[in-house]
mmCIF file of C-alpha atoms in Angstrom:
data_model
loop_
_atom_site.group_PDB
_atom_site.id
_atom_site.type_symbol
_atom_site.label_atom_id
_atom_site.label_comp_id
_atom_site.label_asym_id
_atom_site.label_seq_id
_atom_site.Cartn_x
_atom_site.Cartn_y
_atom_site.Cartn_z
ATOM 1 C CA MET A 158 4.769 14.043 -9.774
ATOM 2 C CA ASN A 159 8.561 14.000 -9.878
ATOM 3 C CA ARG A 160 9.930 11.113 -7.811
ATOM 4 C CA SER A 161 13.172 9.195 -8.023
ATOM 5 C CA ALA A 162 12.972 5.558 -9.082
ATOM 6 C CA ALA A 163 13.912 4.438 -5.555
ATOM 7 C CA ASP A 164 11.100 6.506 -4.056
ATOM 8 C CA ARG A 165 8.583 4.749 -6.295
ATOM 9 C CA ILE A 166 9.393 1.252 -5.016
ATOM 10 C CA ILE A 167 8.007 -0.026 -1.711
ATOM 11 C CA VAL A 168 9.529 -3.351 -0.703
ATOM 12 C CA ALA A 169 7.093 -5.653 1.090
ATOM 13 C CA LEU A 170 8.680 -7.320 4.118
ATOM 14 C CA ASP A 171 6.020 -10.043 4.102
ATOM 15 C CA GLY A 172 6.890 -13.412 5.608
ATOM 16 C CA MET A 173 9.861 -12.096 7.581
ATOM 17 C CA ALA A 174 10.448 -12.269 11.309
ATOM 18 C CA PRO A 175 11.184 -8.856 12.851
ATOM 19 C CA GLU A 176 14.933 -9.469 13.054
ATOM 20 C CA GLN A 177 14.982 -10.633 9.433
ATOM 21 C CA ALA A 178 13.062 -7.570 8.299
ATOM 22 C CA LEU A 179 15.384 -5.205 10.129
ATOM 23 C CA GLY A 180 18.462 -6.957 8.793
ATOM 24 C CA PHE A 181 17.130 -6.911 5.251
ATOM 25 C CA ALA A 182 16.246 -3.216 5.388
ATOM 26 C CA ALA A 183 19.665 -2.336 6.766
ATOM 27 C CA ALA A 184 21.456 -4.356 4.082
ATOM 28 C CA VAL A 185 19.758 -2.726 1.076
ATOM 29 C CA LEU A 186 21.270 0.709 1.446
ATOM 30 C CA GLU A 187 19.379 2.389 -1.418
ATOM 31 C CA LEU A 188 15.999 1.216 -0.105
ATOM 32 C CA ARG A 189 13.708 4.131 0.772
ATOM 33 C CA TRP A 190 10.280 2.582 1.483
ATOM 34 C CA VAL A 191 9.189 -0.639 3.208
ATOM 35 C CA LYS A 192 5.763 -2.197 3.722
ATOM 36 C CA VAL A 193 4.884 -3.604 7.132
ATOM 37 C CA GLY A 194 1.833 -5.852 6.886
ATOM 38 C CA LEU A 195 -0.253 -7.790 9.359
ATOM 39 C CA GLU A 196 2.093 -10.750 9.755
ATOM 40 C CA LEU A 197 5.173 -8.667 10.555
ATOM 41 C CA PHE A 198 3.278 -6.171 12.710
ATOM 42 C CA VAL A 199 1.671 -8.896 14.838
ATOM 43 C CA ALA A 200 5.089 -10.486 15.327
ATOM 44 C CA GLY A 201 7.069 -7.304 15.960
ATOM 45 C CA GLY A 202 4.507 -4.760 17.125
ATOM 46 C CA PRO A 203 4.995 -0.998 17.003
ATOM 47 C CA ASP A 204 8.690 -1.419 17.784
ATOM 48 C CA VAL A 205 9.399 -2.834 14.336
ATOM 49 C CA VAL A 206 7.994 0.340 12.765
ATOM 50 C CA ARG A 207 10.080 2.516 15.071
ATOM 51 C CA GLN A 208 13.223 0.522 14.357
ATOM 52 C CA LEU A 209 12.723 0.707 10.597
ATOM 53 C CA ARG A 210 12.260 4.449 10.882
ATOM 54 C CA ASP A 211 15.416 4.645 13.000
ATOM 55 C CA GLN A 212 17.218 3.147 9.989
ATOM 56 C CA GLY A 213 15.901 6.028 7.904
ATOM 57 C CA LYS A 214 13.267 3.967 6.092
ATOM 58 C CA ARG A 215 9.822 5.319 5.276
ATOM 59 C CA VAL A 216 7.011 2.995 6.339
ATOM 60 C CA PHE A 217 3.840 1.905 4.571
ATOM 61 C CA LEU A 218 1.757 0.379 7.382
ATOM 62 C CA ASP A 219 -0.591 -2.024 5.632
ATOM 63 C CA LEU A 220 -3.019 -3.163 8.343
ATOM 64 C CA LYS A 221 -6.231 -2.413 6.403
ATOM 65 C CA PHE A 222 -8.220 -0.872 9.248
ATOM 66 C CA HIS A 223 -11.967 -1.540 9.051
ATOM 67 C CA ASP A 224 -14.132 -0.815 12.069
ATOM 68 C CA ILE A 225 -16.550 1.706 13.526
ATOM 69 C CA PRO A 226 -15.505 5.358 13.086
ATOM 70 C CA ALA A 227 -14.155 5.872 16.619
ATOM 71 C CA THR A 228 -12.006 2.746 16.465
ATOM 72 C CA MET A 229 -10.657 3.521 13.007
ATOM 73 C CA ALA A 230 -9.831 7.038 14.154
ATOM 74 C CA GLY A 231 -7.993 5.685 17.186
ATOM 75 C CA ALA A 232 -6.035 3.180 15.125
ATOM 76 C CA CYS A 233 -4.989 5.790 12.577
ATOM 77 C CA ARG A 234 -4.087 8.197 15.364
ATOM 78 C CA SER A 235 -1.697 5.617 16.804
ATOM 79 C CA ALA A 236 -0.283 4.669 13.406
ATOM 80 C CA ALA A 237 0.442 8.287 12.560
ATOM 81 C CA ARG A 238 2.144 8.786 15.927
ATOM 82 C CA LEU A 239 4.474 5.899 15.035
ATOM 83 C CA GLY A 240 5.572 7.788 11.955
ATOM 84 C CA ALA A 241 3.909 5.598 9.316
ATOM 85 C CA GLU A 242 3.564 7.738 6.198
ATOM 86 C CA LEU A 243 1.158 5.479 4.281
ATOM 87 C CA ILE A 244 -1.693 3.751 6.150
ATOM 88 C CA THR A 245 -4.352 1.480 4.670
ATOM 89 C CA VAL A 246 -8.052 1.585 5.555
ATOM 90 C CA HIS A 247 -10.995 -0.229 3.995
ATOM 91 C CA ALA A 248 -13.148 2.052 1.860
ATOM 92 C CA CYS A 249 -16.225 -0.033 2.652
ATOM 93 C CA ALA A 250 -16.082 1.215 6.254
ATOM 94 C CA GLY A 251 -17.994 4.203 4.871
ATOM 95 C CA SER A 252 -17.586 7.944 4.653
ATOM 96 C CA GLU A 253 -18.008 8.713 8.350
ATOM 97 C CA ALA A 254 -15.257 6.292 9.356
ATOM 98 C CA LEU A 255 -12.994 7.444 6.527
ATOM 99 C CA ARG A 256 -13.325 11.101 7.476
ATOM 100 C CA ALA A 257 -12.723 10.314 11.151
ATOM 101 C CA ALA A 258 -9.634 8.252 10.307
ATOM 102 C CA GLN A 259 -8.219 10.960 8.068
ATOM 103 C CA ALA A 260 -8.737 13.736 10.623
ATOM 104 C CA ALA A 261 -7.262 11.681 13.450
ATOM 105 C CA ALA A 262 -4.164 10.743 11.449
ATOM 106 C CA VAL A 263 -3.434 14.333 10.455
ATOM 107 C CA ASP A 264 -4.004 15.712 13.958
ATOM 108 C CA SER A 265 -1.862 13.022 15.578
ATOM 109 C CA ALA A 266 1.063 13.520 13.205
ATOM 110 C CA SER A 267 0.910 17.266 13.676
ATOM 111 C CA ALA A 268 0.933 16.932 17.466
ATOM 112 C CA ALA A 269 3.987 14.650 17.224
ATOM 113 C CA GLY A 270 5.814 17.008 14.859
ATOM 114 C CA LEU A 271 5.670 14.473 12.024
ATOM 115 C CA PRO A 272 4.596 14.825 8.386
ATOM 116 C CA ALA A 273 0.916 14.152 7.785
ATOM 117 C CA PRO A 274 0.497 10.558 6.586
ATOM 118 C CA LYS A 275 -1.453 9.622 3.492
ATOM 119 C CA LEU A 276 -4.327 7.212 4.003
ATOM 120 C CA LEU A 277 -4.869 4.678 1.236
ATOM 121 C CA ALA A 278 -8.255 3.072 0.714
ATOM 122 C CA VAL A 279 -8.519 -0.630 -0.055
ATOM 123 C CA THR A 280 -11.457 -1.243 -2.404
ATOM 124 C CA VAL A 281 -11.818 -4.930 -3.364
ATOM 125 C CA LEU A 282 -9.089 -7.366 -2.341
ATOM 126 C CA THR A 283 -7.370 -8.905 -5.348
ATOM 127 C CA SER A 284 -8.054 -12.405 -3.982
ATOM 128 C CA TRP A 285 -11.736 -12.067 -4.889
ATOM 129 C CA GLU A 286 -12.777 -13.914 -8.056
ATOM 130 C CA PRO A 287 -15.775 -12.163 -9.719
ATOM 131 C CA ALA A 288 -18.300 -15.024 -9.525
ATOM 132 C CA ARG A 289 -17.473 -15.766 -5.882
ATOM 133 C CA PHE A 290 -17.551 -12.049 -5.069
ATOM 134 C CA ALA A 291 -21.109 -11.817 -6.393
ATOM 135 C CA ALA A 292 -22.313 -15.067 -4.820
ATOM 136 C CA GLU A 293 -20.807 -14.773 -1.347
ATOM 137 C CA LEU A 294 -21.303 -11.024 -0.820
ATOM 138 C CA ALA A 295 -24.572 -10.714 -2.757
ATOM 139 C CA ILE A 296 -23.193 -7.773 -4.730
ATOM 140 C CA GLU A 297 -24.565 -7.724 -8.261
ATOM 141 C CA GLU A 298 -22.419 -4.830 -9.449
ATOM 142 C CA PRO A 299 -19.349 -6.042 -11.400
ATOM 143 C CA VAL A 300 -16.109 -5.927 -9.435
ATOM 144 C CA GLU A 301 -14.654 -3.227 -11.692
ATOM 145 C CA ALA A 302 -17.636 -0.948 -11.128
ATOM 146 C CA TYR A 303 -17.630 -1.619 -7.394
ATOM 147 C CA VAL A 304 -13.928 -0.748 -7.209
ATOM 148 C CA ALA A 305 -14.617 2.547 -8.988
ATOM 149 C CA ARG A 306 -17.531 3.272 -6.636
ATOM 150 C CA LEU A 307 -15.417 2.703 -3.513
ATOM 151 C CA ALA A 308 -12.520 4.730 -4.913
ATOM 152 C CA GLU A 309 -14.879 7.653 -5.478
ATOM 153 C CA LEU A 310 -16.255 7.259 -1.943
ATOM 154 C CA ALA A 311 -12.709 7.383 -0.577
ATOM 155 C CA ALA A 312 -11.740 10.429 -2.617
ATOM 156 C CA SER A 313 -14.898 12.319 -1.672
ATOM 157 C CA SER A 314 -14.195 11.504 1.998
ATOM 158 C CA GLY A 315 -10.776 13.149 1.842
ATOM 159 C CA ILE A 316 -8.670 9.980 1.605
ATOM 160 C CA GLY A 317 -5.428 10.584 -0.276
ATOM 161 C CA GLY A 318 -5.320 7.522 -2.485
ATOM 162 C CA CYS A 319 -6.113 3.870 -3.103
ATOM 163 C CA VAL A 320 -4.378 0.544 -3.252
ATOM 164 C CA CYS A 321 -5.279 -1.065 -6.561
ATOM 165 C CA SER A 322 -4.283 -3.903 -8.843
ATOM 166 C CA PRO A 323 -2.200 -3.060 -11.923
ATOM 167 C CA LEU A 324 -5.178 -3.717 -14.187
ATOM 168 C CA GLU A 325 -7.243 -1.049 -12.394
ATOM 169 C CA VAL A 326 -4.639 1.693 -12.517
ATOM 170 C CA ALA A 327 -5.460 3.285 -15.860
ATOM 171 C CA SER A 328 -9.208 3.588 -15.246
ATOM 172 C CA LEU A 329 -8.761 4.893 -11.703
ATOM 173 C CA ARG A 330 -6.100 7.370 -12.791
ATOM 174 C CA SER A 331 -8.389 8.776 -15.482
ATOM 175 C CA ALA A 332 -10.990 9.468 -12.791
ATOM 176 C CA HIS A 333 -8.564 10.576 -10.062
ATOM 177 C CA PRO A 334 -5.552 12.599 -11.237
ATOM 178 C CA GLU A 335 -2.469 13.276 -9.115
ATOM 179 C CA PRO A 336 -1.953 14.000 -6.275
ATOM 180 C CA PHE A 337 -4.440 11.164 -5.576
ATOM 181 C CA ALA A 338 -2.084 8.231 -4.985
ATOM 182 C CA LEU A 339 -2.465 4.842 -6.637
ATOM 183 C CA VAL A 340 -0.228 2.297 -4.912
ATOM 184 C CA THR A 341 0.043 -0.942 -6.819
ATOM 185 C CA PRO A 342 0.949 -4.469 -5.701
ATOM 186 C CA GLY A 343 1.064 -7.334 -8.191
ATOM 187 C CA ILE A 344 4.287 -6.062 -9.767
ATOM 188 C CA ARG A 345 6.748 -8.454 -11.366
ATOM 189 C CA PRO A 346 9.956 -7.169 -12.994
ATOM 190 C CA ALA A 347 10.558 -8.294 -16.561
ATOM 191 C CA GLY A 348 11.524 -11.974 -16.550
ATOM 192 C CA ALA A 349 10.521 -12.610 -12.922
ATOM 193 C CA ALA A 350 8.431 -15.627 -11.899
ATOM 194 C CA LEU A 351 4.751 -14.898 -11.320
ATOM 195 C CA GLY A 352 4.528 -16.872 -8.061
ATOM 196 C CA ASP A 353 0.933 -16.695 -6.800
ATOM 197 C CA GLN A 354 0.204 -13.533 -8.778
ATOM 198 C CA GLN A 355 -1.600 -13.772 -12.096
ATOM 199 C CA ARG A 356 -2.834 -10.250 -12.895
ATOM 200 C CA VAL A 357 0.515 -8.507 -12.994
ATOM 201 C CA MET A 358 2.470 -5.758 -14.745
ATOM 202 C CA THR A 359 6.130 -4.905 -14.920
ATOM 203 C CA PRO A 360 7.288 -1.831 -12.977
ATOM 204 C CA ALA A 361 7.604 0.272 -16.118
ATOM 205 C CA GLU A 362 4.154 -0.762 -17.368
ATOM 206 C CA ALA A 363 2.487 0.090 -14.043
ATOM 207 C CA ILE A 364 4.106 3.527 -13.834
ATOM 208 C CA ALA A 365 3.127 4.235 -17.439
ATOM 209 C CA ALA A 366 -0.465 3.265 -16.619
ATOM 210 C CA GLY A 367 -0.581 5.782 -13.753
ATOM 211 C CA SER A 368 0.750 4.112 -10.604
ATOM 212 C CA SER A 369 2.253 6.437 -8.018
ATOM 213 C CA GLN A 370 4.273 3.771 -6.209
ATOM 214 C CA LEU A 371 4.817 0.043 -6.632
ATOM 215 C CA VAL A 372 4.785 -2.666 -3.969
ATOM 216 C CA ILE A 373 7.319 -5.383 -4.797
ATOM 217 C CA GLY A 374 8.047 -8.329 -2.534
ATOM 218 C CA ARG A 375 9.633 -11.653 -3.438
ATOM 219 C CA PRO A 376 11.327 -10.574 -6.683
ATOM 220 C CA ILE A 377 13.527 -8.447 -4.407
ATOM 221 C CA THR A 378 13.338 -10.077 -0.961
ATOM 222 C CA ALA A 379 13.890 -13.632 -2.231
ATOM 223 C CA ALA A 380 16.607 -12.710 -4.720
ATOM 224 C CA ALA A 381 20.116 -14.075 -4.271
ATOM 225 C CA ASP A 382 21.306 -10.454 -4.183
ATOM 226 C CA PRO A 383 18.421 -8.261 -2.967
ATOM 227 C CA ALA A 384 20.383 -5.028 -3.381
ATOM 228 C CA ALA A 385 21.102 -5.884 -7.012
ATOM 229 C CA ALA A 386 17.460 -6.854 -7.597
ATOM 230 C CA PHE A 387 16.308 -3.546 -6.100
ATOM 231 C CA ALA A 388 18.797 -1.675 -8.280
ATOM 232 C CA ALA A 389 17.543 -3.558 -11.369
ATOM 233 C CA CYS A 390 13.938 -2.509 -10.614
ATOM 234 C CA CYS A 391 15.069 1.104 -10.279
ATOM 235 C CA ALA A 392 16.956 0.845 -13.565
ATOM 236 C CA GLU A 393 13.858 -0.558 -15.285
ATOM 237 C CA LEU A 394 11.879 2.475 -14.137
ATOM 238 C CA ARG A 395 14.526 4.849 -15.394
ATOM 239 C CA GLY A 396 14.413 3.110 -18.771
#
């Protein structure tokens, strides 16, 4: 799929107060996409999404909905009405909830005159270590196989993509070609500090492996010159 380098980068506004997030987004003029997660959404509410959209930014609303079908449908209906274009749901909610969420999001956006959002399924959170995953959840299937199983469940339920770690991109892309989206956190530009991330790729490596879009946080948001750091990531993608 032909996208500009700037369209491939979603900057995570994690750890920011609403006023900080809005100021940051306004200051990085070339920024196209931002991620609003739980911390920022709880602090700023729906207004922070509206205000980011008023700046012309496209919003990835990363709240990872996981509930009974009616509640997931209602949540996705509201998120779509806000204008969020990417919305996360947990694949392990099951096919009925996934189908209900997808239908509600599309109907709500259409009624509001907005583009249909793309739902992204979360499979296994990257914080899970394999031995603890098996012991605490009593799941004998290896994490990699379980991820593939949940990705297939999401795709067969009409969900438009998955959030996945960089190390899962190639295998998931081989099973799910475009336009199925693979949105990838755990990205560190060449030479950047790893921080609390260990299983990482550079932007160019992740795109080459099959990522649709990249979620990048502190390497841009904590940089001395965030606009320059964003531009450097774009340049790395352009080669």
